[in-house]
């Protein structure tokens, strides 16, 4: 599952507002075009042994399905973003036909399981999560104070929002906290003491968790949060406090420790940087978003903060339109390399 905010009419602006691209490292010049052209694209065709047509994908409206089928039959044209010189004798254009890569579990790890399937490598989803966090910490460590503050602000906005604001956009807002597994018994005892004094159970839990747990509100706490995969090896459990404008709605205490940190825009950018390739999230919105067929599918680019040395990979989201925002589950797209055709014949030019 994941956090992604977008507006189909202003994709670039919305993406920047949701998760600003932060140049933590000096961008390097693009690699020689031959480096991209030498990539073994045939390998990407062979990695999808379970790829099916869009008619088999559940939860799509007909307008979405028709548009997505065009992505599979006509393909999308990608140009290496470092090759902006139209006079170049060797422009780098690649065409990919996009097909659905199959379902992945909606267990909170879907950004990483979907990415593993889309990339087709040997690395597993847990390793992808760990490498994403390591990349974040390495780049964060070399960032200036001003840039770190900008990243901290974005993290606070997503995971420790100011509950006095934002209700014109969100019906429910969540606050994420981290409880150390070794502290759970002491936390339960403190909650029970307040309950015995007459406090309602959820109010007691909210009070103790907010007082004693780690808020996800800056870069170090984000790294701890994003490391959590819902396994017994995690150092912390995720506590989620849900609020409406009227006050506390619920407390998810995650007593079994199965909750995993959902991948967000920051994680996608770190993943792109780690593998030096663009990641496109393809969102398909239905009639609830009040968009026509030509605009019901759009591409959200996530560029690495350094050079691009491999072709992009693609993830899929079935969008929800009730608040104009993104959905919360990533699925893999398999990019089949196709013969180069004119821009007029492809479904989308990236």
Tab-separated table of C-alpha atoms in Angstrom:
chain	number	residue	atom	x	y	z
A	1	UNK	CA	0.000	0.000	0.000
A	2	UNK	CA	1.163	3.529	-0.467
A	3	UNK	CA	0.686	7.229	-0.157
A	4	UNK	CA	0.327	9.164	-3.364
A	5	UNK	CA	-1.399	12.466	-3.983
A	6	UNK	CA	-2.183	13.795	-7.412
A	7	UNK	CA	-4.552	15.842	-9.519
A	8	UNK	CA	-5.104	14.590	-13.040
A	9	UNK	CA	-5.204	18.127	-14.432
A	10	UNK	CA	-1.943	19.242	-12.875
A	11	UNK	CA	0.118	16.130	-12.452
A	12	UNK	CA	3.548	17.716	-12.190
A	13	UNK	CA	2.464	20.430	-9.757
A	14	UNK	CA	0.629	17.993	-7.528
A	15	UNK	CA	3.524	15.575	-7.392
A	16	UNK	CA	5.910	18.319	-6.405
A	17	UNK	CA	3.519	19.491	-3.703
A	18	UNK	CA	3.052	15.983	-2.369
A	19	UNK	CA	6.715	15.037	-2.265
A	20	UNK	CA	9.110	17.688	-3.493
A	21	UNK	CA	12.128	16.475	-5.407
A	22	UNK	CA	15.095	17.267	-3.196
A	23	UNK	CA	18.535	17.386	-4.866
A	24	UNK	CA	20.432	15.885	-1.966
A	25	UNK	CA	23.365	15.113	-4.243
A	26	UNK	CA	24.735	17.085	-7.121
A	27	UNK	CA	23.094	15.778	-10.311
A	28	UNK	CA	25.611	14.180	-12.614
A	29	UNK	CA	25.612	14.505	-16.339
A	30	UNK	CA	23.593	11.968	-18.245
A	31	UNK	CA	25.526	8.885	-19.348
A	32	UNK	CA	26.435	8.284	-22.963
A	33	UNK	CA	23.468	7.233	-25.039
A	34	UNK	CA	25.173	3.943	-25.784
A	35	UNK	CA	24.834	3.042	-22.096
A	36	UNK	CA	21.062	3.090	-22.383
A	37	UNK	CA	20.935	1.482	-25.793
A	38	UNK	CA	23.063	-1.435	-24.642
A	39	UNK	CA	20.545	-2.541	-21.999
A	40	UNK	CA	19.237	-6.046	-22.574
A	41	UNK	CA	15.581	-5.204	-23.064
A	42	UNK	CA	14.727	-8.733	-24.156
A	43	UNK	CA	15.271	-9.834	-20.554
A	44	UNK	CA	12.342	-7.690	-19.480
A	45	UNK	CA	10.054	-9.517	-21.877
A	46	UNK	CA	10.909	-12.877	-20.399
A	47	UNK	CA	10.436	-11.969	-16.736
A	48	UNK	CA	6.629	-11.944	-16.839
A	49	UNK	CA	5.476	-15.512	-16.945
A	50	UNK	CA	2.051	-14.662	-15.513
A	51	UNK	CA	1.290	-11.475	-17.414
A	52	UNK	CA	-2.352	-11.263	-18.489
A	53	UNK	CA	-4.509	-8.935	-20.511
A	54	UNK	CA	-6.334	-6.024	-18.967
A	55	UNK	CA	-9.652	-7.821	-19.395
A	56	UNK	CA	-8.595	-10.086	-16.492
A	57	UNK	CA	-7.890	-7.232	-14.051
A	58	UNK	CA	-10.630	-6.731	-11.479
A	59	UNK	CA	-11.990	-3.401	-10.316
A	60	UNK	CA	-11.706	-1.473	-13.592
A	61	UNK	CA	-14.423	0.473	-15.368
A	62	UNK	CA	-14.760	0.061	-19.103
A	63	UNK	CA	-13.230	3.442	-19.914
A	64	UNK	CA	-10.202	2.572	-17.813
A	65	UNK	CA	-9.922	-0.861	-19.389
A	66	UNK	CA	-10.053	0.514	-22.952
A	67	UNK	CA	-7.378	3.092	-22.226
A	68	UNK	CA	-5.101	0.556	-20.540
A	69	UNK	CA	-5.522	-1.878	-23.411
A	70	UNK	CA	-4.175	0.835	-25.727
A	71	UNK	CA	-1.069	1.030	-23.551
A	72	UNK	CA	-0.586	-2.677	-24.156
A	73	UNK	CA	-1.303	-2.732	-27.889
A	74	UNK	CA	0.228	0.604	-28.961
A	75	UNK	CA	2.788	1.164	-26.240
A	76	UNK	CA	4.329	4.232	-24.613
A	77	UNK	CA	7.340	6.093	-25.955
A	78	UNK	CA	10.089	7.024	-23.497
A	79	UNK	CA	12.967	9.358	-24.234
A	80	UNK	CA	16.047	9.498	-22.065
A	81	UNK	CA	15.585	12.838	-20.233
A	82	UNK	CA	19.275	13.686	-20.509
A	83	UNK	CA	19.059	13.713	-24.296
A	84	UNK	CA	17.349	17.057	-24.844
A	85	UNK	CA	19.347	17.972	-27.906
A	86	UNK	CA	17.028	17.410	-30.864
A	87	UNK	CA	20.014	17.607	-33.231
A	88	UNK	CA	21.672	14.557	-31.685
A	89	UNK	CA	22.534	11.915	-34.250
A	90	UNK	CA	21.633	9.137	-31.810
A	91	UNK	CA	18.412	10.008	-29.974
A	92	UNK	CA	17.438	7.483	-27.341
A	93	UNK	CA	13.795	6.506	-27.762
A	94	UNK	CA	12.334	3.298	-26.390
A	95	UNK	CA	8.787	1.990	-26.798
A	96	UNK	CA	7.218	-0.235	-24.166
A	97	UNK	CA	3.934	-2.124	-24.250
A	98	UNK	CA	2.541	-2.151	-20.724
A	99	UNK	CA	0.663	-5.157	-19.407
A	100	UNK	CA	-0.596	-5.947	-15.938
A	101	UNK	CA	1.919	-7.967	-13.942
A	102	UNK	CA	-0.508	-9.769	-11.667
A	103	UNK	CA	-1.752	-9.245	-8.145
A	104	UNK	CA	0.473	-8.640	-5.149
A	105	UNK	CA	-0.547	-8.891	-1.516
A	106	UNK	CA	-2.075	-5.776	0.045
A	107	UNK	CA	-0.026	-6.184	3.211
A	108	UNK	CA	1.706	-2.821	3.287
A	109	UNK	CA	4.718	-4.101	1.355
A	110	UNK	CA	3.127	-3.733	-2.085
A	111	UNK	CA	5.406	-0.904	-3.303
A	112	UNK	CA	8.365	-3.239	-2.921
A	113	UNK	CA	6.743	-6.483	-4.046
A	114	UNK	CA	5.295	-4.729	-7.104
A	115	UNK	CA	8.657	-3.081	-7.860
A	116	UNK	CA	10.466	-6.413	-7.598
A	117	UNK	CA	8.042	-7.962	-10.050
A	118	UNK	CA	8.199	-4.979	-12.425
A	119	UNK	CA	12.009	-4.977	-12.430
A	120	UNK	CA	12.292	-8.737	-12.658
A	121	UNK	CA	15.505	-8.948	-10.679
A	122	UNK	CA	16.653	-11.520	-8.148
A	123	UNK	CA	16.459	-9.119	-5.202
A	124	UNK	CA	13.450	-9.703	-2.952
A	125	UNK	CA	10.961	-7.170	-1.612
A	126	UNK	CA	12.505	-7.011	1.881
A	127	UNK	CA	15.902	-6.203	0.397
A	128	UNK	CA	14.318	-3.511	-1.790
A	129	UNK	CA	12.825	-1.910	1.315
A	130	UNK	CA	16.164	-2.024	3.137
A	131	UNK	CA	18.050	-0.571	0.178
A	132	UNK	CA	15.488	2.209	-0.128
A	133	UNK	CA	15.988	3.189	3.511
A	134	UNK	CA	19.783	2.986	3.231
A	135	UNK	CA	19.722	5.225	0.170
A	136	UNK	CA	17.570	7.730	2.042
A	137	UNK	CA	19.915	7.797	5.044
A	138	UNK	CA	23.037	8.162	2.894
A	139	UNK	CA	21.580	11.026	0.880
A	140	UNK	CA	20.003	12.664	3.915
A	141	UNK	CA	23.374	12.622	5.678
A	142	UNK	CA	24.953	14.775	2.971
A	143	UNK	CA	22.061	17.233	2.656
A	144	UNK	CA	22.261	20.850	3.756
A	145	UNK	CA	20.327	22.059	6.778
A	146	UNK	CA	17.787	23.822	4.584
A	147	UNK	CA	17.130	20.716	2.512
A	148	UNK	CA	16.792	18.516	5.579
A	149	UNK	CA	14.203	20.921	6.975
A	150	UNK	CA	12.270	20.728	3.727
A	151	UNK	CA	12.255	16.932	3.900
A	152	UNK	CA	11.226	17.036	7.552
A	153	UNK	CA	8.299	19.306	6.673
A	154	UNK	CA	7.103	16.857	4.005
A	155	UNK	CA	7.318	13.944	6.450
A	156	UNK	CA	5.417	15.824	9.149
A	157	UNK	CA	2.717	16.711	6.638
A	158	UNK	CA	2.195	13.041	5.763
A	159	UNK	CA	2.569	11.309	9.137
A	160	UNK	CA	2.164	13.908	11.903
A	161	UNK	CA	-0.304	16.363	10.365
A	162	UNK	CA	-1.524	19.511	12.082
A	163	UNK	CA	-5.013	18.400	13.076
A	164	UNK	CA	-6.243	21.993	13.142
A	165	UNK	CA	-5.994	22.167	9.360
A	166	UNK	CA	-6.553	20.019	6.273
A	167	UNK	CA	-10.181	19.113	6.837
A	168	UNK	CA	-11.270	20.706	3.583
A	169	UNK	CA	-9.297	17.966	1.785
A	170	UNK	CA	-9.356	14.983	4.125
A	171	UNK	CA	-12.289	13.398	5.936
A	172	UNK	CA	-9.951	11.300	8.103
A	173	UNK	CA	-6.364	12.147	9.024
A	174	UNK	CA	-3.852	9.711	10.492
A	175	UNK	CA	-0.996	10.169	12.932
A	176	UNK	CA	1.693	7.490	12.839
A	177	UNK	CA	3.679	6.550	15.946
A	178	UNK	CA	6.351	3.905	16.546
A	179	UNK	CA	6.242	1.694	19.626
A	180	UNK	CA	9.393	-0.233	20.439
A	181	UNK	CA	8.524	-3.910	20.730
A	182	UNK	CA	10.459	-4.129	23.989
A	183	UNK	CA	8.244	-1.384	25.470
A	184	UNK	CA	4.838	-2.902	24.668
A	185	UNK	CA	4.323	-4.457	28.122
A	186	UNK	CA	5.138	-1.181	29.865
A	187	UNK	CA	2.831	0.712	27.497
A	188	UNK	CA	-0.029	-1.706	28.209
A	189	UNK	CA	0.495	-1.306	31.954
A	190	UNK	CA	0.392	2.486	31.697
A	191	UNK	CA	-2.800	2.348	29.616
A	192	UNK	CA	-4.426	-0.024	32.115
A	193	UNK	CA	-3.605	2.375	34.976
A	194	UNK	CA	-5.484	5.183	33.239
A	195	UNK	CA	-8.419	2.896	32.499
A	196	UNK	CA	-8.610	1.902	36.181
A	197	UNK	CA	-8.749	5.607	37.016
A	198	UNK	CA	-11.878	5.880	34.877
A	199	UNK	CA	-10.538	6.983	31.500
A	200	UNK	CA	-12.111	5.497	28.386
A	201	UNK	CA	-9.838	2.872	26.831
A	202	UNK	CA	-9.181	4.602	23.473
A	203	UNK	CA	-8.538	7.958	25.130
A	204	UNK	CA	-6.087	6.296	27.530
A	205	UNK	CA	-4.287	4.565	24.671
A	206	UNK	CA	-4.076	7.816	22.683
A	207	UNK	CA	-2.612	9.642	25.681
A	208	UNK	CA	0.050	7.043	26.481
A	209	UNK	CA	1.066	6.411	22.879
A	210	UNK	CA	1.424	10.121	22.115
A	211	UNK	CA	3.454	10.609	25.291
A	212	UNK	CA	5.800	7.624	25.044
A	213	UNK	CA	6.037	6.541	21.390
A	214	UNK	CA	8.150	7.941	18.566
A	215	UNK	CA	6.282	10.315	16.234
A	216	UNK	CA	7.066	9.989	12.531
A	217	UNK	CA	7.927	13.630	11.948
A	218	UNK	CA	11.486	13.869	10.641
A	219	UNK	CA	14.083	12.044	8.579
A	220	UNK	CA	15.445	9.694	11.289
A	221	UNK	CA	11.953	8.622	12.380
A	222	UNK	CA	10.863	8.190	8.735
A	223	UNK	CA	13.784	5.798	8.226
A	224	UNK	CA	12.701	3.777	11.289
A	225	UNK	CA	9.109	3.782	10.040
A	226	UNK	CA	9.895	2.810	6.442
A	227	UNK	CA	12.081	-0.077	7.677
A	228	UNK	CA	9.030	-1.814	9.178
A	229	UNK	CA	7.794	-4.697	7.024
A	230	UNK	CA	5.392	-6.307	9.491
A	231	UNK	CA	7.776	-9.128	10.410
A	232	UNK	CA	8.852	-10.310	13.883
A	233	UNK	CA	12.328	-8.924	13.161
A	234	UNK	CA	11.085	-5.313	13.149
A	235	UNK	CA	12.368	-3.227	16.053
A	236	UNK	CA	9.122	-1.255	16.312
A	237	UNK	CA	5.406	-1.676	15.824
A	238	UNK	CA	3.315	0.936	13.996
A	239	UNK	CA	0.581	2.646	16.013
A	240	UNK	CA	-2.034	4.554	13.995
A	241	UNK	CA	-4.291	7.228	15.484
A	242	UNK	CA	-7.189	8.220	13.238
A	243	UNK	CA	-8.975	11.541	13.613
A	244	UNK	CA	-11.971	13.283	12.149
A	245	UNK	CA	-12.648	16.974	12.546
A	246	UNK	CA	-14.646	16.112	15.686
A	247	UNK	CA	-11.696	14.368	17.346
A	248	UNK	CA	-10.261	10.885	17.872
A	249	UNK	CA	-11.924	8.259	15.677
A	250	UNK	CA	-9.930	5.107	16.415
A	251	UNK	CA	-6.647	3.699	17.698
A	252	UNK	CA	-4.998	0.881	15.753
A	253	UNK	CA	-2.669	-0.674	18.315
A	254	UNK	CA	-1.323	-3.322	15.891
A	255	UNK	CA	-0.862	-5.818	18.693
A	256	UNK	CA	0.200	-8.624	16.376
A	257	UNK	CA	2.870	-6.423	14.805
A	258	UNK	CA	1.775	-7.259	11.263
A	259	UNK	CA	1.381	-3.684	9.991
A	260	UNK	CA	4.015	-2.578	7.479
A	261	UNK	CA	5.001	0.947	6.469
A	262	UNK	CA	3.256	1.889	3.246
A	263	UNK	CA	5.556	3.108	0.474
A	264	UNK	CA	5.270	6.853	-0.205
A	265	UNK	CA	6.629	9.300	-2.784
A	266	UNK	CA	9.855	9.752	-0.819
A	267	UNK	CA	10.442	5.991	-0.871
A	268	UNK	CA	9.766	5.808	-4.614
A	269	UNK	CA	12.294	8.564	-5.298
A	270	UNK	CA	14.888	6.779	-3.148
A	271	UNK	CA	14.178	3.521	-4.984
A	272	UNK	CA	14.608	5.313	-8.313
A	273	UNK	CA	17.896	6.800	-7.121
A	274	UNK	CA	19.189	3.476	-5.830
A	275	UNK	CA	18.668	1.815	-9.217
A	276	UNK	CA	19.376	4.915	-11.353
A	277	UNK	CA	16.180	4.619	-13.340
A	278	UNK	CA	12.896	6.458	-13.554
A	279	UNK	CA	9.776	4.990	-11.964
A	280	UNK	CA	6.392	5.855	-13.428
A	281	UNK	CA	3.264	5.322	-11.361
A	282	UNK	CA	0.375	4.829	-13.790
A	283	UNK	CA	-2.909	5.884	-12.211
A	284	UNK	CA	-6.269	4.888	-13.649
A	285	UNK	CA	-9.222	6.920	-12.383
A	286	UNK	CA	-12.835	5.955	-12.869
A	287	UNK	CA	-16.057	7.915	-13.146
A	288	UNK	CA	-15.966	8.783	-9.438
A	289	UNK	CA	-13.096	11.151	-10.276
A	290	UNK	CA	-15.259	12.869	-12.923
A	291	UNK	CA	-12.690	12.539	-15.725
A	292	UNK	CA	-13.285	11.568	-19.324
A	293	UNK	CA	-11.733	8.542	-20.991
A	294	UNK	CA	-8.804	10.428	-22.518
A	295	UNK	CA	-7.781	11.685	-19.075
A	296	UNK	CA	-8.624	8.683	-16.924
A	297	UNK	CA	-5.072	7.282	-17.082
A	298	UNK	CA	-2.005	9.365	-16.397
A	299	UNK	CA	1.675	8.874	-15.564
A	300	UNK	CA	3.378	10.230	-12.446
A	301	UNK	CA	7.165	10.328	-12.962
A	302	UNK	CA	9.656	9.810	-10.158
A	303	UNK	CA	13.198	10.616	-11.271
A	304	UNK	CA	16.400	9.594	-9.510
A	305	UNK	CA	18.445	12.356	-7.953
A	306	UNK	CA	21.464	11.431	-10.057
A	307	UNK	CA	22.138	9.985	-13.487
A	308	UNK	CA	19.773	7.640	-15.320
A	309	UNK	CA	21.537	4.547	-16.629
A	310	UNK	CA	18.691	2.078	-17.217
A	311	UNK	CA	15.219	2.242	-18.776
A	312	UNK	CA	12.282	3.047	-16.487
A	313	UNK	CA	9.936	0.633	-14.812
A	314	UNK	CA	6.234	1.099	-14.209
A	315	UNK	CA	3.790	0.590	-11.333
A	316	UNK	CA	0.005	0.655	-11.448
A	317	UNK	CA	-2.595	2.224	-9.166
A	318	UNK	CA	-6.354	2.119	-9.459
A	319	UNK	CA	-7.170	5.627	-8.315
A	320	UNK	CA	-10.014	6.728	-6.092
A	321	UNK	CA	-11.802	9.936	-6.960
A	322	UNK	CA	-13.788	10.784	-3.841
A	323	UNK	CA	-11.199	13.344	-2.664
A	324	UNK	CA	-9.205	13.821	-5.853
A	325	UNK	CA	-6.323	11.830	-4.422
A	326	UNK	CA	-4.490	8.644	-5.201
A	327	UNK	CA	-5.230	5.116	-4.149
A	328	UNK	CA	-3.315	3.031	-1.648
A	329	UNK	CA	-2.152	-0.096	-3.460
A	330	UNK	CA	0.628	-0.623	-6.010
A	331	UNK	CA	0.570	-3.359	-8.623
A	332	UNK	CA	3.333	-4.252	-11.105
A	333	UNK	CA	3.307	-3.346	-14.770
A	334	UNK	CA	5.472	-5.366	-17.143
A	335	UNK	CA	7.180	-3.239	-19.792
A	336	UNK	CA	7.629	-5.257	-22.990
A	337	UNK	CA	10.097	-3.598	-25.391
A	338	UNK	CA	8.552	-2.946	-28.775
A	339	UNK	CA	9.662	-1.838	-32.220
A	340	UNK	CA	10.262	1.903	-32.510
A	341	UNK	CA	7.349	3.697	-34.167
A	342	UNK	CA	6.468	7.321	-34.771
A	343	UNK	CA	5.131	9.398	-31.892
A	344	UNK	CA	1.741	9.583	-33.602
A	345	UNK	CA	1.253	5.802	-33.404
A	346	UNK	CA	1.953	5.219	-29.698
A	347	UNK	CA	-0.690	5.610	-26.997
A	348	UNK	CA	1.373	7.955	-24.802
A	349	UNK	CA	4.579	9.958	-25.167
A	350	UNK	CA	6.302	10.317	-21.792
